[in-house]
Amino acid sequence: MTAPETAAVPTTAALSLGDDALVLSHRLGEWAGHAPVLEEEVALANIALDLLGQARVLLSTVGDEDELAYLREERAFRNLQLVEQPNGDFAHTIARQLYFSTYQHLLYAELAAVDGPFAGLAAKAVKEVAYHRDHAEQWTLRLGDGTETGHERMQRACTALWRFTGEMFQPVDGLDVDLAGMETAWLQSVRAVLHRATLTVPEGPRAGAWTAGAGRQGVHTESFGRMLAEMQHLHRSHPGASW
Amino acid sequence: MATAAAHQAYGTAEDTADTGAYERAFDAAVAAEERIEPRDWMPDAYRATLVRQMAQHAHSEIIGMQPEANWITRAPSLRRKAILMAKVQDEAGHGLYLYSAAETLGTSRDELLDKLHSGRQKYSSIFNYPTLTWADVGAIGWLVDGAAITNQVPLCRCSYGPYARAMVRICKEESFHQRQGYELLLALGRGTPEQRAMAQDAVNRWWWPSLMMFGPPDDESAHSAQSMTWKIKRHSNDELRQRFVDICVPQAESLGLTLPDPDLRWNEERGHYDFGPIDWTEFKEVLKGNGPCNEQRLTQRRRAHEEGAWVRESAAAYAAKHTNRTGGSSKLGETGATRA
């Protein structure tokens, strides 16, 4: 299904931010029962829940949250390609968290500061996201500046996901923020964390025609369809049912 | 507060000429319903029994995450998904409380996990059953958490203080989960014919394993008598099982579901429901490791631990490097997870 055109909140922006949170929450939910230490079972589920809460608020401003989550096809999702990337190892998950939570924190701080359609949500979410960002930064340090294995894996993860980070700063309909300023702040912050973690800041491109930058247009990476198949299958198997 | 002698600061018992005085003071404290605390003298066997029971309880919380986590990625609505995620997160938290409580007895979480992974310590037999449909998530909440609560509420008065206090916190959260499980089944019961069938099927599969959660019948329960004397346990297995059946029958009726037991009927004389015989052969097989998911559950747990080794090692190495500079605040476990 597609979202109604007449929503009070800018539809494209709400779907974009809502889908980011929904999809990343789903990925983090896959960690349940697999985390490296019990404290991380709690922490990852905690972050996943925060994100799911944000997604529900955002999607509900556009339409029915469950119809939007469970009945849209892959091409109608507007999330960043970054958040749909498979979990990989713990370093990969942390690198994804570092890149995304830094972005989300800057974005929500800005949205909370001005009077706009997202101010209310952003004011609440910015507190949660500050915690997510701290968690990701702390783990980046522990893995990057811990053992040799930790360092290697964290470096590999940061490099592998680098090419998905440009998309965060491409314009989104209805999202009235200073993208250039945010990108500068993002680069500064991420570089500083990577330096402290004794990691090398990746040098490759941060966007490309197909490698990144298309998620917001509904063009996703291969693993995303499979993720949706799993997420949606039960809901789709019982059309019209309530749960 | 317990009696002065029981609380007297150490010296191990062996150092003193009169171990008997400690023992008498311990017995008196237990008889007077006083709490035994970590620094108090206690019989070795009391300590060992508690370590075994608390470890098994902690292991059950973390193994118990698996059958439910199995449905997180497939939960059919965002509301249900959030509820399920929160529940699985709570279980990890309960595991943490219980390992901490067990550590007050002089063991460590690492040691206990090692015993779980090597099969030297057990977890609840119930988690060796598979979650085959979404309704299983509701059946676990209603029946499995319901049985757990029936077992655990008396533990809030357990003679060992740290365990009793952990149980107070855990029981509050568990009863919340139990209501959510019931409400999930209620939604299915009021749903489409397919949803109702799904709910009935799940209850059919989980009913008997839930009754087995209370352990073997009283005449075959090895630890019961001693545990009751020590006031670790307050009621016998069969008493608690009966209490659970009596609670569940009317609940099943209001759910519009049946319980899969042709012998189940009200006994006016006893004032309880009679119920059919439990398949103790199945119970023993599951305990021996031959249940449907024993292998899978333990393998996943071991794999998570092994695959996470480099993460824990890296965090420890980081902590060692930075302890002096940061004043020792960078210990593993202090990142994240501190927010309720």
Coordinates of C-alpha atoms in Angstrom, one line a residue:
Chain A
M1 CA 0.0 0.0 0.0
T2 CA 1.1 3.6 -0.3
A3 CA 0.7 6.4 2.2
P4 CA -2.1 8.9 1.9
E5 CA -1.0 12.2 0.3
T6 CA -2.9 14.4 2.7
A7 CA -1.2 13.6 6.0
A8 CA -0.5 16.5 8.3
V9 CA 3.1 15.5 8.7
P10 CA 5.3 15.5 5.7
T11 CA 4.8 11.9 4.5
T12 CA 8.1 11.2 2.9
A13 CA 10.1 12.5 5.8
A14 CA 8.0 10.6 8.4
L15 CA 8.3 7.4 6.4
S16 CA 12.0 7.9 5.9
L17 CA 12.7 8.4 9.6
G18 CA 10.2 5.8 10.6
D19 CA 11.5 3.2 8.3
D20 CA 15.1 3.8 9.5
A21 CA 14.0 3.1 13.0
L22 CA 11.8 0.2 12.1
V23 CA 14.4 -1.6 10.1
L24 CA 17.3 -1.1 12.4
S25 CA 15.2 -2.2 15.3
H26 CA 14.4 -5.4 13.5
R27 CA 18.1 -6.0 12.8
L28 CA 18.9 -5.5 16.5
G29 CA 16.1 -7.8 17.5
E30 CA 17.9 -10.6 15.6
W31 CA 20.6 -10.4 18.2
A32 CA 18.4 -11.6 21.0
G33 CA 19.9 -14.8 22.5
H34 CA 23.1 -14.3 20.5
A35 CA 24.9 -11.4 22.2
P36 CA 28.5 -11.8 23.4
V37 CA 27.7 -11.0 27.0
L38 CA 24.5 -10.8 29.0
E39 CA 24.7 -7.0 29.5
E40 CA 24.6 -6.7 25.7
E41 CA 21.5 -8.8 25.5
V42 CA 19.9 -6.1 27.6
A43 CA 21.5 -3.1 25.9
L44 CA 20.8 -4.2 22.3
A45 CA 17.2 -5.1 23.1
N46 CA 16.9 -1.8 24.9
I47 CA 18.1 0.1 21.8
A48 CA 15.9 -2.0 19.6
L49 CA 12.9 -1.1 21.7
D50 CA 13.6 2.6 21.7
L51 CA 13.8 2.5 17.9
L52 CA 10.7 0.5 17.6
G53 CA 8.9 3.1 19.7
Q54 CA 10.1 5.9 17.5
A55 CA 9.1 3.9 14.4
R56 CA 5.6 3.4 15.7
V57 CA 5.1 7.1 16.4
L58 CA 6.4 8.2 13.0
L59 CA 4.5 5.6 11.0
S60 CA 1.3 6.4 12.9
T61 CA 1.5 10.0 11.7
V62 CA 1.3 8.7 8.2
G63 CA -1.2 5.9 8.5
D64 CA -1.8 2.5 10.2
E65 CA 1.5 1.4 11.6
D66 CA 0.9 -2.3 10.9
E67 CA -0.3 -1.8 7.4
L68 CA 2.8 0.3 6.7
A69 CA 5.2 -2.1 8.3
Y70 CA 3.7 -5.3 7.1
L71 CA 2.0 -4.7 3.8
R72 CA 4.4 -2.5 1.9
E73 CA 6.7 -4.1 -0.7
E74 CA 10.4 -3.6 -0.6
R75 CA 10.3 -0.9 -3.2
A76 CA 8.0 1.3 -1.0
F77 CA 10.4 1.3 2.0
R78 CA 12.4 4.5 2.4
N79 CA 15.0 3.6 5.0
L80 CA 18.7 4.1 4.5
Q81 CA 20.6 1.2 3.1
L82 CA 22.9 1.5 6.1
V83 CA 20.3 0.3 8.6
E84 CA 19.2 -2.7 6.5
Q85 CA 22.7 -4.1 6.4
P86 CA 22.9 -7.6 8.0
N87 CA 24.3 -7.7 11.6
G88 CA 27.5 -9.5 10.7
D89 CA 29.8 -9.8 13.7
F90 CA 29.5 -7.6 16.8
A91 CA 32.0 -5.1 15.4
H92 CA 29.8 -4.8 12.2
T93 CA 26.8 -4.1 14.4
I94 CA 28.6 -1.6 16.4
A95 CA 30.0 0.3 13.4
R96 CA 26.4 0.5 12.0
Q97 CA 25.3 1.8 15.3
L98 CA 28.1 4.3 15.5
Y99 CA 27.4 5.7 12.1
F100 CA 23.6 5.8 12.4
S101 CA 23.2 6.9 16.0
T102 CA 25.6 9.8 15.5
Y103 CA 23.5 10.9 12.5
Q104 CA 20.2 10.3 14.4
H105 CA 21.4 12.2 17.4
L106 CA 22.4 15.3 15.3
L107 CA 19.2 15.1 13.3
Y108 CA 16.9 14.8 16.4
A109 CA 18.8 17.5 18.2
E110 CA 18.2 19.8 15.3
L111 CA 14.5 18.8 14.9
A112 CA 13.9 19.2 18.6
A113 CA 15.3 22.7 18.6
V114 CA 12.9 24.2 16.1
D115 CA 9.2 24.4 15.9
G116 CA 8.2 21.8 13.3
P117 CA 6.2 18.7 12.7
F118 CA 8.8 16.5 14.3
A119 CA 9.7 18.6 17.3
G120 CA 7.6 16.6 19.8
L121 CA 8.9 13.2 18.8
A122 CA 12.5 14.5 18.4
A123 CA 12.5 16.0 21.9
K124 CA 11.7 12.7 23.4
A125 CA 13.8 10.6 21.1
V126 CA 17.0 12.7 21.3
K127 CA 17.4 11.5 24.9
E128 CA 17.2 7.9 23.9
V129 CA 19.5 8.4 20.9
A130 CA 22.1 10.1 23.0
Y131 CA 22.3 6.9 25.0
H132 CA 22.6 4.8 21.8
R133 CA 25.4 7.0 20.6
D134 CA 27.3 6.7 23.8
H135 CA 26.9 2.9 23.7
A136 CA 28.2 2.7 20.2
E137 CA 31.1 5.1 20.9
Q138 CA 32.1 3.2 24.0
W139 CA 32.2 -0.1 22.2
T140 CA 34.1 1.4 19.2
L141 CA 36.8 2.3 21.7
R142 CA 36.8 -1.1 23.4
L143 CA 37.0 -3.0 20.2
G144 CA 39.3 -0.6 18.3
D145 CA 41.7 -0.1 21.2
G146 CA 41.4 -3.5 22.9
T147 CA 43.0 -6.6 21.4
E148 CA 44.5 -7.0 18.0
T149 CA 41.5 -9.1 16.9
G150 CA 39.1 -6.5 18.1
H151 CA 41.0 -3.8 16.3
E152 CA 41.1 -5.7 13.0
R153 CA 37.4 -6.6 13.1
M154 CA 36.3 -3.1 14.1
Q155 CA 38.5 -1.6 11.3
R156 CA 37.0 -4.0 8.7
A157 CA 33.5 -3.1 9.8
C158 CA 34.0 0.6 9.7
T159 CA 35.5 0.4 6.3
A160 CA 32.8 -2.0 4.9
L161 CA 30.0 0.3 6.0
W162 CA 31.6 3.6 5.1
R163 CA 30.1 3.6 1.6
F164 CA 26.6 3.7 3.0
T165 CA 27.1 6.8 5.1
G166 CA 26.7 9.5 2.4
E167 CA 23.0 8.7 2.0
M168 CA 22.2 10.2 5.4
F169 CA 22.9 13.7 4.1
Q170 CA 20.9 13.6 0.9
P171 CA 17.8 15.8 0.9
V172 CA 14.5 14.3 2.0
D173 CA 11.1 15.8 1.1
G174 CA 9.7 17.6 4.1
L175 CA 12.8 17.3 6.3
D176 CA 13.8 20.9 6.9
V177 CA 17.3 20.6 8.3
D178 CA 20.8 21.9 7.6
L179 CA 22.2 18.8 5.9
A180 CA 25.6 20.3 5.0
G181 CA 26.1 21.4 8.6
M182 CA 25.0 18.0 9.9
E183 CA 27.4 16.2 7.6
T184 CA 30.3 18.3 8.8
A185 CA 29.4 17.6 12.4
W186 CA 28.9 13.9 11.7
L187 CA 32.3 13.6 10.0
Q188 CA 34.0 15.5 12.8
S189 CA 32.4 13.4 15.5
V190 CA 33.0 10.0 13.8
R191 CA 36.6 10.8 12.9
A192 CA 37.3 11.8 16.5
V193 CA 35.9 8.5 17.8
L194 CA 37.7 6.5 15.3
H195 CA 41.0 8.3 16.1
R196 CA 40.5 7.7 19.8
A197 CA 39.8 4.1 19.1
T198 CA 43.2 4.0 17.2
L199 CA 41.3 3.2 14.0
T200 CA 42.0 4.6 10.5
V201 CA 39.2 6.7 9.0
P202 CA 38.1 5.0 5.8
E203 CA 39.0 6.8 2.6
G204 CA 36.6 5.3 0.1
P205 CA 33.6 7.1 -1.4
R206 CA 30.6 7.6 0.9
A207 CA 28.0 7.3 -1.8
G208 CA 27.6 5.9 -5.3
A209 CA 24.9 5.4 -7.9
W210 CA 24.0 1.9 -6.6
T211 CA 26.2 1.3 -3.6
A212 CA 24.4 3.9 -1.5
G213 CA 22.0 6.7 -1.7
A214 CA 19.0 4.9 -3.2
G215 CA 17.3 3.6 -0.1
R216 CA 15.3 6.7 0.3
Q217 CA 14.0 6.1 -3.2
G218 CA 13.0 2.6 -2.4
V219 CA 16.0 0.9 -4.0
H220 CA 17.5 -1.4 -1.5
T221 CA 20.3 -4.0 -1.1
E222 CA 19.7 -7.7 -1.7
S223 CA 19.3 -8.8 1.9
F224 CA 16.5 -6.4 2.6
G225 CA 13.9 -8.4 0.7
R226 CA 14.7 -11.5 2.7
M227 CA 14.5 -9.5 5.9
L228 CA 11.0 -8.2 4.9
A229 CA 9.9 -11.7 4.0
E230 CA 10.6 -12.9 7.5
M231 CA 9.1 -9.8 9.1
Q232 CA 5.9 -9.8 7.2
H233 CA 5.1 -13.4 6.5
L234 CA 2.8 -14.1 9.5
H235 CA 0.9 -10.9 9.2
R236 CA 0.4 -11.4 5.4
S237 CA -0.7 -15.0 6.0
H238 CA -3.8 -13.8 7.9
P239 CA -5.2 -10.9 5.9
G240 CA -7.4 -8.6 8.1
A241 CA -6.7 -10.5 11.3
S242 CA -6.1 -8.6 14.6
W243 CA -3.4 -9.6 16.9
Chain B
M1 CA 17.9 -9.3 61.6
A2 CA 19.1 -12.8 62.4
T3 CA 20.4 -13.9 65.7
A4 CA 23.7 -12.5 66.9
A5 CA 25.6 -15.8 66.7
A6 CA 24.6 -16.6 63.2
H7 CA 25.6 -13.1 62.1
Q8 CA 28.9 -13.2 64.0
A9 CA 31.7 -12.2 61.7
Y10 CA 33.8 -15.0 60.4
G11 CA 36.4 -17.1 61.2
T12 CA 35.4 -20.2 59.2
A13 CA 33.6 -22.8 61.2
E14 CA 36.7 -25.0 61.2
D15 CA 38.7 -22.3 63.0
T16 CA 36.4 -22.5 66.0
A17 CA 36.2 -25.1 68.6
D18 CA 32.5 -25.1 68.5
T19 CA 31.0 -25.5 65.0
G20 CA 27.9 -26.7 66.7
A21 CA 27.2 -23.3 68.1
Y22 CA 27.2 -21.8 64.6
E23 CA 24.9 -24.6 63.4
R24 CA 22.5 -24.1 66.2
A25 CA 22.4 -20.4 65.6
F26 CA 21.8 -21.0 61.9
D27 CA 19.0 -23.4 62.6
A28 CA 17.5 -21.0 65.1
A29 CA 17.6 -18.1 62.6
V30 CA 16.0 -20.2 59.9
A31 CA 13.3 -21.4 62.4
A32 CA 12.6 -17.8 63.4
E33 CA 12.1 -16.8 59.8
E34 CA 15.1 -14.6 59.8
R35 CA 17.1 -14.0 56.6
I36 CA 20.5 -15.5 56.1
E37 CA 22.9 -13.0 54.5
P38 CA 26.1 -13.6 52.5
R39 CA 28.5 -13.0 55.4
D40 CA 26.6 -15.3 57.8
W41 CA 27.8 -18.7 58.7
M42 CA 25.8 -21.4 56.8
P43 CA 26.1 -25.2 56.4
D44 CA 28.1 -26.2 53.3
A45 CA 25.2 -28.2 52.0
Y46 CA 22.9 -25.2 52.3
R47 CA 25.4 -23.1 50.4
A48 CA 25.7 -25.8 47.7
T49 CA 22.0 -26.3 47.4
L50 CA 21.4 -22.6 46.9
V51 CA 24.2 -22.3 44.3
R52 CA 22.7 -25.2 42.4
Q53 CA 19.2 -23.9 42.5
M54 CA 20.0 -20.3 41.8
A55 CA 22.4 -21.2 39.0
Q56 CA 19.8 -23.4 37.4
H57 CA 17.3 -20.6 37.8
A58 CA 19.6 -18.1 36.2
H59 CA 20.4 -20.5 33.4
S60 CA 16.7 -21.0 32.8
E61 CA 16.3 -17.3 32.3
I62 CA 18.9 -17.1 29.6
I63 CA 18.1 -20.3 27.8
G64 CA 14.5 -19.3 28.1
M65 CA 15.2 -16.3 25.9
Q66 CA 15.7 -18.6 22.9
P67 CA 12.2 -20.0 22.3
E68 CA 10.6 -16.6 22.5
A69 CA 13.4 -14.7 20.7
N70 CA 12.6 -17.2 17.9
W71 CA 9.5 -15.1 17.2
I72 CA 10.8 -11.5 17.6
T73 CA 11.5 -11.1 13.9
R74 CA 8.1 -12.6 12.9
A75 CA 5.8 -10.9 15.5
P76 CA 2.6 -10.1 13.6
S77 CA 2.1 -6.5 14.8
L78 CA 4.4 -3.8 16.0
R79 CA 2.7 -3.7 19.4
R80 CA 3.3 -7.4 19.9
K81 CA 6.8 -7.1 18.7
A82 CA 7.6 -4.4 21.3
I83 CA 6.0 -6.5 24.1
L84 CA 8.0 -9.5 23.1
M85 CA 11.3 -7.6 22.8
A86 CA 10.7 -6.1 26.2
K87 CA 10.0 -9.5 27.7
V88 CA 13.1 -11.1 26.3
Q89 CA 15.1 -8.2 27.6
D90 CA 13.6 -8.6 31.0
E91 CA 14.7 -12.3 31.0
A92 CA 18.3 -11.3 30.3
G93 CA 17.9 -8.9 33.3
H94 CA 16.6 -11.7 35.5
G95 CA 19.5 -13.8 34.5
L96 CA 21.8 -11.0 35.6
Y97 CA 20.0 -10.5 39.0
L98 CA 20.2 -14.2 39.7
Y99 CA 23.9 -14.6 38.7
S100 CA 24.7 -11.7 41.0
A101 CA 22.7 -13.3 43.8
A102 CA 24.5 -16.6 43.3
E103 CA 27.9 -14.8 43.3
T104 CA 27.2 -13.7 46.9
L105 CA 27.7 -17.4 47.8
G106 CA 31.3 -17.4 46.5
T107 CA 30.9 -18.6 43.0
S108 CA 31.2 -16.5 39.8
R109 CA 29.1 -16.0 36.7
D110 CA 31.9 -17.3 34.5
E111 CA 32.1 -20.4 36.5
L112 CA 28.4 -21.0 36.4
L113 CA 28.2 -20.3 32.7
D114 CA 31.0 -22.8 32.2
K115 CA 29.0 -25.4 34.0
L116 CA 25.9 -24.7 31.9
H117 CA 27.9 -24.9 28.7
S118 CA 29.5 -28.2 29.7
G119 CA 26.2 -29.7 30.8
R120 CA 27.2 -30.0 34.4
Q121 CA 24.4 -27.7 35.5
K122 CA 20.8 -27.8 34.2
Y123 CA 18.1 -25.4 33.2
S124 CA 14.3 -25.8 33.3
S125 CA 13.1 -28.7 31.1
I126 CA 10.4 -26.5 29.6
F127 CA 12.8 -24.6 27.3
N128 CA 13.6 -27.8 25.4
Y129 CA 10.3 -27.6 23.7
P130 CA 10.0 -25.7 20.3
T131 CA 7.9 -22.6 19.6
L132 CA 6.2 -23.6 16.4
T133 CA 3.6 -20.9 15.9
W134 CA 3.0 -17.4 17.1
A135 CA 0.4 -18.7 19.6
D136 CA 3.3 -20.5 21.4
V137 CA 4.5 -17.1 22.5
G138 CA 1.1 -16.6 24.3
A139 CA 1.1 -20.1 25.7
I140 CA 4.5 -19.6 27.1
G141 CA 3.4 -16.4 28.7
W142 CA 0.2 -17.8 30.2
L143 CA 1.3 -21.3 31.1
V144 CA 5.1 -21.3 31.5
D145 CA 5.3 -17.9 33.2
G146 CA 2.2 -18.8 35.2
A147 CA 3.9 -22.0 36.4
A148 CA 7.1 -20.1 37.1
I149 CA 5.2 -17.6 39.2
T150 CA 3.4 -20.3 41.2
N151 CA 6.8 -21.7 41.9
Q152 CA 8.6 -18.5 42.6
V153 CA 6.2 -16.4 44.7
P154 CA 7.0 -18.6 47.7
L155 CA 10.7 -18.0 47.0
C156 CA 10.2 -14.3 47.8
R157 CA 10.2 -15.6 51.4
C158 CA 13.2 -17.9 50.9
S159 CA 15.5 -18.0 53.9
Y160 CA 18.5 -16.7 51.9
G161 CA 18.2 -12.9 51.7
P162 CA 19.8 -12.2 48.3
Y163 CA 17.7 -14.8 46.6
A164 CA 14.5 -13.7 48.2
R165 CA 15.1 -10.1 47.2
A166 CA 15.9 -11.0 43.6
M167 CA 12.7 -13.0 43.5
V168 CA 10.6 -10.0 44.6
R169 CA 11.8 -8.0 41.6
I170 CA 11.5 -10.9 39.2
C171 CA 8.0 -11.9 40.3
K172 CA 6.7 -8.5 39.6
E173 CA 7.9 -8.5 36.0
E174 CA 6.9 -12.2 35.5
S175 CA 3.3 -11.5 36.5
F176 CA 3.2 -8.7 34.0
H177 CA 4.5 -11.1 31.2
Q178 CA 2.0 -13.7 32.3
R179 CA -0.9 -11.3 31.8
Q180 CA 0.4 -10.2 28.4
G181 CA 0.6 -13.9 27.4
Y182 CA -3.0 -14.4 28.5
E183 CA -4.0 -11.3 26.6
L184 CA -2.2 -12.5 23.5
L185 CA -4.2 -15.8 23.6
L186 CA -7.4 -13.9 24.3
A187 CA -6.9 -11.9 21.1
L188 CA -6.3 -15.1 19.1
G189 CA -9.4 -16.7 20.8
R190 CA -11.5 -13.8 19.6
G191 CA -9.9 -13.8 16.2
T192 CA -10.4 -15.8 13.0
P193 CA -11.0 -19.6 13.1
E194 CA -7.3 -20.0 12.0
Q195 CA -6.2 -17.9 15.0
R196 CA -8.4 -19.8 17.4
A197 CA -7.0 -23.1 16.1
M198 CA -3.5 -21.8 16.5
A199 CA -4.2 -20.9 20.1
Q200 CA -5.7 -24.3 20.9
D201 CA -2.9 -26.2 19.3
A202 CA -0.3 -24.2 21.3
V203 CA -2.1 -24.8 24.6
N204 CA -2.3 -28.5 23.7
R205 CA 1.4 -28.7 23.2
W206 CA 2.4 -26.6 26.2
W207 CA 0.0 -27.8 28.9
W208 CA 1.8 -31.0 30.0
P209 CA 5.3 -29.7 29.8
S210 CA 4.1 -26.8 32.0
L211 CA 2.9 -29.2 34.7
M212 CA 6.3 -30.9 34.6
M213 CA 7.9 -27.6 35.6
F214 CA 7.0 -28.3 39.2
G215 CA 9.4 -31.2 39.2
P216 CA 8.9 -34.9 40.0
P217 CA 6.1 -36.1 42.3
D218 CA 6.8 -35.6 46.0
D219 CA 7.8 -39.2 46.7
E220 CA 10.5 -38.9 44.1
S221 CA 11.9 -35.5 44.8
A222 CA 15.4 -35.8 46.0
H223 CA 16.0 -32.3 47.4
S224 CA 12.6 -31.4 48.7
A225 CA 12.7 -32.4 52.4
Q226 CA 16.0 -30.7 53.1
S227 CA 15.0 -27.6 51.2
M228 CA 11.8 -27.3 53.1
T229 CA 13.6 -27.6 56.5
W230 CA 15.9 -24.9 55.4
K231 CA 13.0 -22.8 54.2
I232 CA 14.4 -22.5 50.7
K233 CA 11.3 -24.3 49.6
R234 CA 7.9 -23.7 51.2
H235 CA 5.5 -26.0 49.4
S236 CA 5.9 -29.5 47.9
N237 CA 6.0 -30.0 44.1
D238 CA 2.6 -31.7 44.1
E239 CA 1.0 -28.9 46.2
L240 CA 2.3 -26.2 43.8
R241 CA 1.2 -28.2 40.7
Q242 CA -2.3 -28.6 42.2
R243 CA -2.5 -24.9 42.9
F244 CA -1.5 -24.2 39.3
V245 CA -4.1 -26.5 37.8
D246 CA -6.8 -25.0 40.0
I247 CA -5.8 -21.5 38.7
C248 CA -5.6 -22.5 35.1
V249 CA -8.9 -24.3 34.6
P250 CA -11.1 -21.3 35.0
Q251 CA -8.7 -19.2 33.0
A252 CA -8.8 -21.7 30.1
E253 CA -12.6 -21.5 30.3
S254 CA -12.6 -17.7 30.0
L255 CA -10.2 -17.9 27.1
G256 CA -12.6 -20.3 25.4
L257 CA -9.9 -22.9 25.1
T258 CA -9.7 -26.5 26.4
L259 CA -7.0 -28.2 28.3
P260 CA -5.8 -31.5 26.7
D261 CA -6.7 -33.8 29.6
P262 CA -9.8 -36.0 29.5
D263 CA -9.4 -36.7 33.3
L264 CA -9.6 -33.1 34.3
R265 CA -12.6 -32.5 36.5
W266 CA -13.7 -30.7 39.7
N267 CA -13.5 -32.9 42.8
E268 CA -16.1 -31.5 45.2
E269 CA -14.7 -33.6 48.1
R270 CA -11.1 -32.4 47.8
G271 CA -12.0 -28.9 46.7
H272 CA -9.5 -29.2 43.8
Y273 CA -9.4 -30.3 40.2
D274 CA -8.4 -33.8 39.6
F275 CA -6.1 -34.3 36.6
G276 CA -4.7 -37.1 34.6
P277 CA -1.3 -38.8 35.0
I278 CA 1.9 -37.0 33.8
D279 CA 4.2 -38.8 31.4
W280 CA 7.2 -39.0 33.7
T281 CA 9.1 -41.0 31.1
E282 CA 9.1 -38.0 28.8
F283 CA 10.1 -35.7 31.7
K284 CA 13.1 -37.9 32.5
E285 CA 14.1 -38.1 28.8
V286 CA 14.0 -34.3 28.5
L287 CA 16.1 -33.9 31.6
K288 CA 18.6 -36.4 30.3
G289 CA 19.1 -34.2 27.2
N290 CA 16.8 -36.1 24.9
G291 CA 14.0 -33.5 24.5
P292 CA 13.2 -31.9 21.2
C293 CA 15.5 -28.9 21.5
N294 CA 18.1 -29.7 24.2
E295 CA 20.9 -30.0 21.6
Q296 CA 19.8 -26.9 19.7
R297 CA 19.5 -24.7 22.9
L298 CA 22.8 -25.6 24.3
T299 CA 24.5 -25.3 21.0
Q300 CA 23.2 -21.8 20.4
R301 CA 24.2 -20.8 23.9
R302 CA 27.7 -22.1 23.5
R303 CA 28.1 -20.6 20.1
A304 CA 27.0 -17.1 21.4
H305 CA 29.5 -17.4 24.2
E306 CA 32.4 -18.7 21.9
E307 CA 31.7 -16.2 19.2
G308 CA 31.6 -13.4 21.7
A309 CA 34.9 -14.4 23.3
W310 CA 36.9 -11.9 21.2
V311 CA 34.5 -9.1 22.2
R312 CA 34.9 -9.8 25.9
E313 CA 38.7 -10.1 25.5
S314 CA 38.9 -6.9 23.7
A315 CA 36.9 -5.1 26.4
A316 CA 39.1 -6.6 29.1
A317 CA 42.2 -5.5 27.2
Y318 CA 40.8 -2.0 26.8
A319 CA 40.0 -1.9 30.5
A320 CA 43.5 -3.0 31.4
K321 CA 45.1 -0.3 29.2
H322 CA 42.9 2.5 30.5
T323 CA 42.3 1.6 34.1
N324 CA 45.0 4.0 35.4
R325 CA 44.1 6.8 33.1
T326 CA 40.4 6.7 33.7
G327 CA 40.5 5.8 37.4
G328 CA 39.3 2.3 36.8
S329 CA 35.9 3.0 35.5
S330 CA 36.1 1.2 32.2
K331 CA 35.1 -2.3 33.2
L332 CA 33.2 -4.7 30.9
G333 CA 29.6 -4.5 31.6
E334 CA 29.7 -0.8 32.4
T335 CA 29.0 0.2 28.8
G336 CA 25.4 0.6 28.1
A337 CA 22.9 -1.6 29.8
T338 CA 22.8 0.6 32.8
R339 CA 19.6 2.3 32.0
A340 CA 16.5 0.5 33.3

